[in-house]
Amino acid sequence: MAATTPAPVPAAPPAAPALPPDFAGLGIDRWLVDSLGALAIRRPTPIQAACIPPILEGKDCIGGSRTGSGKTVAFAAPILQKWASDPTGIFALVLTPTRELALQITEQFTALGSPQNLKTCLLIGGTDMRAQALALAARPHIVIATPGRLADHIRSSGADTVCGLLRVQVVVLDEADRMLSDTFAADLETCLSAVPPGGLNGRQTLLFTATMTDAVRALKTLELRQGRRQVFVCELGTEQLAVPAALLQRFLLLVPYTREAYLHTLLSTPGNEAKSVIVFTNRTATADLLARTLRLLGHRVTSLHSGLPQRERIDSLGRFRAEAARILVATDVASRGLDIPAVEVVVNFDVPRDPDDYIHRVGRTARAGKKGEAVTFVTQHDILLVEAIEARTGTKMERYEDEPGVSLEGRVVRETLQEVSEKKRVAVMDMDEGRNENGKRRKRHREKADRRSKARTE
């Protein structure tokens, strides 16, 4: 009998490179390693390990990684180390699309740079421009801004205020896929016109994003074609925007006028009454009305949307993070980038019109390997939107199943529908009274201004 030749054993795939045990292994100075350790950041994440060394070498960088992977430290740590060797003037400009993200980044820079007396300047809408102009004119070390507010300063605050930007050595575009969209195009162009150009001897440019789009990738080719410095590109888990693997996706089919009653009942079930929840709506008016209604129904709730004054937006996010509020009612301003830990349930009160917005929303839960649940309220008008979401995610939502001994529909019909309708009417009246009072206040201000103007002319 002829001997048989054993089948060749397939080669094992190459092992992923080991992460360095600490930030010192990436070339980070001891003072900054200690500062990171004080924030319980001791071992670099993959995006940090990949991007910090090339940034320290002076390369431009395009870094892509999922939300919550540590992208802020990936650019903040090398910027602070390079700044500390020459701490004069405005060293870096960080541009980000939302006020909350700008505030979050400012907090991280301030905490990490405190041993070196770092001065930061936050430029966002909803706060006094005069105070911001004075802070910017004082030549802070790091400027963190939303494009619209910085563009306003460049256009109106005077050359003496913004001339410090001419010495900027590093520009960061956070959430770069949004920053490079048409929404920010005009303001971004104005912002970049006030800083040195890129190039071999120009500013260093860093782009970070959770969603690597063609527009972001194209910048590598553009930079090389223009003879600029070498561009380092790192993509970790961004090729396919996807829902978290541990997420349970469910839907509730209902008629529109019962949505508030179903939400109140869902939040009050024994399985959910202690959980941290974000409720997403498509419009600010819906978020405002919903938060007022839930508050009247006895829920610990706060809200986050563009219709709120900046101080209220900051306070609301702080209350939810500190668990003083169990429920956050928000628009998509809260769906990306924000560090909101321990969210257990996401409710889509409105079905988002863009499937990618759905993925960003439900990505607020089931993070870092933990389990999470997303419940989407679906009416007869939303079927095509749901089908588009399922096609985009490659998964089917499951029909919501009642907890043992709890009939959600039965409780809505028998107990909560009338109560919720009454509270909603009260909330609507409160909103109307608030609008009327605001209108009267604006009218008094106009009349007062007219009297002053008339007195001056006389």
Coordinates of C-alpha atoms in Angstrom, one line a residue:
M1 CA 0.0 0.0 0.0
A2 CA 1.5 3.3 -1.1
A3 CA 2.3 5.8 1.6
T4 CA 0.1 8.9 1.6
T5 CA 1.6 12.3 1.8
P6 CA 0.2 14.2 4.7
A7 CA -1.8 17.3 3.8
P8 CA 0.2 20.5 4.4
V9 CA -0.7 22.3 7.6
P10 CA -2.0 25.8 6.8
A11 CA 0.2 28.6 8.2
A12 CA -1.1 30.4 11.2
P13 CA -2.1 33.9 10.6
P14 CA 0.5 36.5 11.8
A15 CA -0.1 37.6 15.4
A16 CA -1.2 41.2 15.9
P17 CA 1.7 43.3 17.2
A18 CA 1.7 43.6 21.0
L19 CA 0.7 46.9 22.5
P20 CA 3.4 48.6 24.6
P21 CA 2.9 48.1 28.3
D22 CA 2.6 51.9 29.0
F23 CA 2.8 55.3 27.3
A24 CA 6.5 55.6 28.0
G25 CA 7.0 52.8 25.4
L26 CA 5.5 55.2 22.8
G27 CA 8.0 57.9 23.6
I28 CA 5.8 59.9 26.0
D29 CA 7.7 61.9 28.6
R30 CA 7.4 61.0 32.3
W31 CA 5.4 64.1 33.3
L32 CA 2.7 63.2 30.8
V33 CA 2.8 59.5 31.6
D34 CA 2.1 60.5 35.2
S35 CA -0.7 62.9 34.1
L36 CA -2.3 60.2 32.1
G37 CA -2.0 57.8 35.0
A38 CA -3.8 60.3 37.3
L39 CA -6.7 60.0 35.0
A40 CA -6.5 56.2 35.1
I41 CA -5.2 56.0 31.5
R42 CA -2.2 53.7 31.9
R43 CA -2.1 51.4 28.9
P44 CA -2.4 52.7 25.3
T45 CA -5.3 51.6 23.1
P46 CA -4.6 50.4 19.6
I47 CA -5.4 53.8 18.0
Q48 CA -3.1 55.6 20.5
A49 CA -0.3 53.1 20.0
A50 CA -0.5 53.5 16.2
C51 CA -0.8 57.3 16.0
I52 CA 1.3 58.8 18.8
P53 CA 4.8 57.9 17.5
P54 CA 4.2 59.2 13.9
I55 CA 2.6 62.4 15.3
L56 CA 5.7 62.9 17.6
E57 CA 7.8 62.4 14.5
G58 CA 6.0 65.4 12.8
K59 CA 4.0 63.4 10.3
D60 CA 0.5 64.4 9.3
C61 CA -2.0 61.8 10.5
I62 CA -5.4 60.4 9.5
G63 CA -6.7 58.3 12.4
G64 CA -9.9 56.2 12.2
S65 CA -11.3 54.2 15.1
R66 CA -14.6 53.5 16.7
T67 CA -16.2 55.9 19.2
G68 CA -14.8 55.3 22.7
S69 CA -11.4 54.0 21.5
G70 CA -9.4 56.9 22.9
K71 CA -8.9 59.1 19.8
T72 CA -8.7 62.3 21.9
V73 CA -5.7 61.1 23.9
A74 CA -4.2 59.8 20.6
F75 CA -3.8 63.4 19.4
A76 CA -3.8 65.3 22.8
A77 CA -0.8 63.5 24.3
P78 CA 1.7 64.1 21.4
I79 CA 0.5 67.7 21.0
L80 CA 1.1 68.4 24.7
Q81 CA 4.5 66.8 24.6
K82 CA 5.6 68.8 21.6
W83 CA 4.1 72.0 23.1
A84 CA 5.9 71.5 26.4
S85 CA 9.3 71.9 24.7
D86 CA 8.3 75.4 23.5
P87 CA 5.3 76.6 25.5
T88 CA 4.7 80.0 23.8
G89 CA 1.9 81.4 21.8
I90 CA -1.0 79.4 20.3
F91 CA 0.5 76.0 19.6
A92 CA -2.5 74.0 18.4
L93 CA -6.0 74.5 17.1
V94 CA -8.6 71.8 17.5
L95 CA -11.8 72.0 15.5
T96 CA -14.8 69.8 16.3
P97 CA -18.5 69.9 15.1
T98 CA -20.4 70.3 18.3
R99 CA -20.2 72.3 21.5
E100 CA -20.4 69.3 23.8
L101 CA -17.5 67.6 22.0
A102 CA -15.5 70.9 22.2
L103 CA -16.1 71.1 25.9
Q104 CA -15.2 67.4 26.4
I105 CA -11.9 67.9 24.5
T106 CA -11.1 71.0 26.5
E107 CA -11.6 69.1 29.8
Q108 CA -9.1 66.4 28.7
F109 CA -6.5 68.9 27.5
T110 CA -6.8 70.9 30.7
A111 CA -6.5 67.8 32.9
L112 CA -3.5 66.4 31.1
G113 CA -1.7 69.7 30.8
S114 CA -2.3 71.0 34.3
P115 CA 1.2 70.0 35.6
Q116 CA 2.7 72.3 32.9
N117 CA 0.3 75.2 33.5
L118 CA -1.4 74.7 30.2
K119 CA -3.8 77.5 29.1
T120 CA -6.7 76.5 26.9
C121 CA -9.4 78.6 25.2
L122 CA -12.8 77.3 24.3
L123 CA -14.7 79.0 21.5
I124 CA -18.3 77.8 21.1
G125 CA -21.7 79.3 20.4
G126 CA -24.1 80.2 23.2
T127 CA -21.5 82.1 25.3
D128 CA -20.3 85.7 25.3
M129 CA -18.1 86.5 22.3
R130 CA -16.4 89.5 24.1
A131 CA -15.1 87.2 26.9
Q132 CA -14.0 84.7 24.3
A133 CA -12.2 87.4 22.2
L134 CA -10.3 88.5 25.3
A135 CA -9.2 85.0 26.0
L136 CA -8.1 84.4 22.4
A137 CA -6.2 87.7 22.4
A138 CA -4.3 86.5 25.5
R139 CA -2.5 83.9 23.4
P140 CA -3.6 80.6 25.1
H141 CA -1.6 77.5 24.3
I142 CA -4.4 75.4 22.9
V143 CA -7.6 76.7 21.2
I144 CA -10.6 74.3 20.9
A145 CA -13.4 75.6 18.8
T146 CA -16.5 74.8 16.7
P147 CA -16.0 76.1 13.2
G148 CA -18.9 78.5 13.2
R149 CA -17.8 80.4 16.4
L150 CA -14.1 80.6 15.4
A151 CA -15.2 81.9 11.9
D152 CA -17.3 84.6 13.6
H153 CA -14.2 85.7 15.6
I154 CA -12.0 85.7 12.5
R155 CA -14.6 87.9 10.6
S156 CA -15.5 90.3 13.4
S157 CA -13.2 90.3 16.4
G158 CA -10.3 92.1 14.7
A159 CA -6.8 91.3 13.7
D160 CA -5.3 91.9 17.2
T161 CA -7.6 89.1 18.5
V162 CA -6.9 86.4 16.0
C163 CA -3.3 87.2 14.9
G164 CA -2.0 84.6 17.4
L165 CA -3.4 81.9 15.1
L166 CA -0.7 82.7 12.6
R167 CA 1.8 80.8 14.9
V168 CA -0.3 77.6 15.2
Q169 CA 1.8 74.6 14.6
V170 CA -0.8 71.8 14.7
V171 CA -4.4 71.8 13.4
V172 CA -6.7 68.9 14.5
L173 CA -10.1 68.1 12.8
D174 CA -12.0 65.9 15.2
E175 CA -15.0 64.0 13.7
A176 CA -13.3 64.7 10.4
D177 CA -16.0 63.1 8.3
R178 CA -18.5 65.7 9.5
M179 CA -16.0 68.5 9.4
L180 CA -15.4 67.9 5.7
S181 CA -19.1 67.9 4.8
D182 CA -20.9 70.7 3.1
T183 CA -22.4 71.8 6.4
F184 CA -19.1 73.2 7.6
A185 CA -17.3 73.9 4.3
A186 CA -17.6 77.7 4.4
D187 CA -16.7 78.1 8.1
L188 CA -13.9 75.6 7.9
E189 CA -12.3 77.4 5.0
T190 CA -12.4 80.7 7.0
C191 CA -10.8 79.0 10.0
L192 CA -8.0 77.4 8.0
S193 CA -7.3 80.8 6.3
A194 CA -6.2 82.2 9.6
V195 CA -3.6 79.5 10.4
P196 CA -0.3 78.7 8.5
P197 CA -0.7 76.5 5.4
G198 CA 0.3 72.9 5.5
G199 CA 3.5 71.7 3.8
L200 CA 6.9 70.3 4.5
N201 CA 7.7 73.4 6.6
G202 CA 4.1 74.4 7.5
R203 CA 1.6 73.3 10.1
Q204 CA 1.0 69.7 11.0
T205 CA -2.5 68.4 10.3
L206 CA -4.3 65.7 12.2
L207 CA -7.6 64.2 11.2
F208 CA -9.5 61.8 13.5
T209 CA -12.8 60.1 12.9
A210 CA -15.0 57.2 13.8
T211 CA -16.3 57.0 10.2
M212 CA -13.6 56.9 7.5
T213 CA -15.2 58.4 4.4
D214 CA -13.8 58.7 0.9
A215 CA -13.4 62.5 1.5
V216 CA -11.2 61.8 4.5
R217 CA -9.1 59.1 2.7
A218 CA -8.7 61.4 -0.3
L219 CA -6.7 63.9 1.8
K220 CA -3.7 61.5 1.8
T221 CA -3.5 61.7 -2.0
L222 CA -4.0 65.4 -2.0
E223 CA -1.3 66.0 0.6
L224 CA 1.2 63.9 -1.3
R225 CA 0.4 65.6 -4.6
Q226 CA 1.0 69.0 -3.1
G227 CA 4.4 67.9 -1.9
R228 CA 3.5 68.1 1.8
R229 CA 4.9 66.1 4.6
Q230 CA 4.4 62.4 4.9
V231 CA 0.9 61.3 5.9
F232 CA 0.4 58.4 8.3
V233 CA -3.0 56.7 7.9
C234 CA -4.4 54.3 10.5
E235 CA -7.8 52.6 10.1
L236 CA -9.0 50.5 13.0
G237 CA -12.5 49.1 12.7
T238 CA -13.9 52.0 10.5
E239 CA -14.3 50.3 7.2
Q240 CA -17.8 49.2 8.0
L241 CA -19.8 51.3 10.3
A242 CA -21.7 48.7 12.3
V243 CA -23.9 48.2 15.4
P244 CA -22.1 46.7 18.5
A245 CA -21.9 43.0 18.5
A246 CA -23.5 42.7 22.0
L247 CA -26.5 44.9 21.1
L248 CA -30.1 43.5 21.2
Q249 CA -32.1 45.4 18.5
R250 CA -35.9 45.4 19.0
F251 CA -38.9 47.3 17.6
L252 CA -42.3 48.3 18.9
L253 CA -45.1 48.6 16.3
L254 CA -47.6 51.3 17.4
V255 CA -49.8 54.1 16.3
P256 CA -48.3 57.6 16.5
Y257 CA -50.6 59.1 19.2
T258 CA -49.6 56.4 21.7
R259 CA -45.8 56.8 21.5
E260 CA -45.5 58.9 24.7
A261 CA -47.7 56.4 26.6
Y262 CA -45.6 53.4 25.4
L263 CA -42.4 55.2 26.3
H264 CA -43.6 56.0 29.8
T265 CA -44.8 52.4 30.3
L266 CA -41.5 51.0 28.8
L267 CA -39.4 53.1 31.1
S268 CA -41.5 52.1 34.1
T269 CA -41.4 48.3 33.7
P270 CA -39.5 46.4 36.5
G271 CA -36.7 45.4 34.0
N272 CA -36.1 49.0 32.9
E273 CA -37.0 51.2 35.9
A274 CA -33.4 51.3 37.2
K275 CA -31.6 51.4 33.9
S276 CA -29.8 54.4 32.3
V277 CA -31.6 55.4 29.1
I278 CA -31.1 57.8 26.2
V279 CA -34.2 58.6 24.2
F280 CA -33.5 60.0 20.7
T281 CA -35.8 62.3 18.8
N282 CA -35.5 63.9 15.3
R283 CA -36.5 67.4 16.3
T284 CA -35.7 69.8 19.2
A285 CA -39.4 70.6 19.7
T286 CA -40.1 66.9 20.2
A287 CA -37.2 66.5 22.6
D288 CA -38.4 69.5 24.7
L289 CA -42.0 68.4 24.9
L290 CA -41.0 64.8 25.7
A291 CA -38.7 65.8 28.5
R292 CA -41.3 68.0 30.0
T293 CA -44.0 65.3 29.8
L294 CA -41.7 62.6 31.3
R295 CA -40.8 65.0 34.1
L296 CA -44.4 65.5 34.9
L297 CA -44.9 61.7 35.0
G298 CA -42.2 61.5 37.8
H299 CA -39.2 60.4 35.8
R300 CA -35.7 61.7 36.6
V301 CA -35.1 63.2 33.1
T302 CA -32.9 65.8 31.5
S303 CA -32.6 66.9 27.9
L304 CA -29.9 67.8 25.4
H305 CA -30.6 69.6 22.1
S306 CA -29.6 72.7 20.2
G307 CA -32.6 74.7 21.4
L308 CA -31.2 74.9 24.9
P309 CA -28.9 77.7 26.2
Q310 CA -25.3 76.5 26.4
R311 CA -25.2 76.5 30.2
E312 CA -28.3 74.2 30.3
R313 CA -26.7 71.9 27.7
I314 CA -23.6 71.6 29.9
D315 CA -25.6 71.0 33.1
S316 CA -27.9 68.5 31.4
L317 CA -25.0 66.4 30.2
G318 CA -23.3 66.6 33.6
R319 CA -26.5 65.5 35.4
F320 CA -26.8 62.5 33.2
R321 CA -23.2 61.5 33.5
A322 CA -23.4 61.8 37.3
E323 CA -26.6 59.7 37.3
A324 CA -28.6 62.5 38.9
A325 CA -30.9 62.0 35.9
R326 CA -31.7 58.5 34.7
I327 CA -33.1 59.4 31.3
L328 CA -31.6 61.7 28.7
V329 CA -33.9 63.0 25.9
A330 CA -31.7 64.1 23.1
T331 CA -31.5 64.9 19.4
D332 CA -28.6 63.6 17.3
V333 CA -26.3 66.1 19.0
A334 CA -25.7 63.3 21.6
S335 CA -25.3 60.5 19.1
R336 CA -21.6 60.8 18.3
G337 CA -18.3 61.3 20.1
L338 CA -19.5 62.2 23.6
D339 CA -18.1 60.2 26.5
I340 CA -21.3 59.0 28.1
P341 CA -20.6 55.9 30.1
A342 CA -22.9 53.1 31.2
V343 CA -25.9 53.7 28.9
E344 CA -28.0 50.5 29.1
V345 CA -30.9 51.2 26.8
V346 CA -31.3 53.4 23.7
V347 CA -34.9 54.3 22.6
N348 CA -35.5 55.7 19.1
F349 CA -38.7 57.7 19.8
D350 CA -38.4 58.8 16.2
V351 CA -36.9 56.6 13.5
P352 CA -33.9 58.4 12.0
R353 CA -34.1 59.1 8.3
D354 CA -30.4 58.2 7.7
P355 CA -29.5 54.6 8.6
D356 CA -26.0 55.8 9.7
D357 CA -27.6 58.0 12.3
Y358 CA -29.3 54.9 13.6
I359 CA -26.0 53.2 14.0
H360 CA -24.5 56.1 15.8
R361 CA -27.4 56.4 18.1
V362 CA -27.5 52.7 19.2
G363 CA -23.7 52.8 19.5
R364 CA -24.2 54.8 22.7
T365 CA -24.9 51.4 24.4
A366 CA -23.3 47.9 24.3
R367 CA -19.9 49.6 24.5
A368 CA -16.6 48.0 25.6
G369 CA -18.0 44.5 25.4
K370 CA -21.0 45.2 27.6
K371 CA -24.6 44.2 26.7
G372 CA -27.1 46.8 25.6
E373 CA -30.5 47.1 24.2
A374 CA -32.0 49.4 21.5
V375 CA -35.8 49.8 21.1
T376 CA -37.2 51.6 18.0
F377 CA -40.7 52.9 18.0
V378 CA -42.2 52.1 14.5
T379 CA -45.4 53.5 13.1
Q380 CA -47.1 52.7 9.7
H381 CA -45.2 55.6 8.2
D382 CA -41.7 54.3 9.2
I383 CA -41.7 50.9 7.5
L384 CA -39.4 51.9 4.6
L385 CA -37.0 53.7 7.0
V386 CA -36.7 50.5 9.1
E387 CA -36.1 48.4 6.0
A388 CA -33.3 50.8 5.0
I389 CA -31.8 50.5 8.4
E390 CA -31.9 46.7 8.4
A391 CA -30.3 46.7 4.9
R392 CA -27.5 49.0 6.1
T393 CA -26.8 47.0 9.3
G394 CA -27.3 43.6 7.8
T395 CA -29.5 42.5 10.7
K396 CA -33.2 42.3 11.3
M397 CA -34.7 44.0 14.4
E398 CA -36.7 41.6 16.6
R399 CA -40.2 42.4 17.7
Y400 CA -40.3 43.6 21.3
E401 CA -41.3 40.9 23.8
D402 CA -43.0 41.7 27.1
E403 CA -41.2 41.0 30.3
P404 CA -42.7 38.0 32.3
G405 CA -46.0 39.1 33.9
V406 CA -46.0 42.5 32.2
S407 CA -48.2 43.3 29.1
L408 CA -46.9 46.6 27.7
E409 CA -49.9 47.0 25.4
G410 CA -52.3 46.0 28.2
R411 CA -50.8 48.6 30.6
V412 CA -50.9 51.3 28.0
V413 CA -54.6 50.7 27.2
R414 CA -55.8 50.2 30.8
E415 CA -53.6 52.5 32.8
T416 CA -51.2 55.0 31.2
L417 CA -52.8 56.3 28.0
Q418 CA -55.1 58.8 29.6
E419 CA -52.6 59.8 32.3
V420 CA -49.9 60.5 29.8
S421 CA -52.3 62.4 27.5
E422 CA -53.2 64.7 30.4
K423 CA -49.5 65.3 31.3
K424 CA -48.7 66.0 27.7
R425 CA -51.4 68.7 27.5
V426 CA -49.9 70.4 30.6
A427 CA -46.5 70.2 29.0
V428 CA -47.8 71.8 25.8
M429 CA -49.4 74.7 27.9
D430 CA -46.2 75.2 29.8
M431 CA -44.3 75.5 26.5
D432 CA -46.8 78.0 25.1
E433 CA -46.6 80.1 28.2
G434 CA -42.8 80.0 28.0
R435 CA -42.9 81.1 24.4
N436 CA -45.3 84.0 25.2
E437 CA -43.2 85.2 28.1
N438 CA -40.0 85.0 25.9
G439 CA -41.9 87.0 23.3
K440 CA -42.9 89.7 25.8
R441 CA -39.3 89.8 27.1
R442 CA -37.9 90.4 23.6
K443 CA -40.5 93.0 23.0
R444 CA -39.6 94.9 26.2
H445 CA -35.9 94.7 25.1
R446 CA -36.7 96.1 21.7
E447 CA -38.8 98.9 23.1
K448 CA -36.0 99.8 25.6
A449 CA -33.4 99.8 22.9
D450 CA -35.7 102.1 20.7
R451 CA -36.1 104.5 23.6
R452 CA -32.3 104.7 24.1
S453 CA -31.7 105.2 20.4
K454 CA -34.3 108.0 20.3
A455 CA -32.8 109.7 23.3
R456 CA -29.4 109.7 21.6
T457 CA -30.7 111.2 18.4
E458 CA -32.6 114.0 20.3

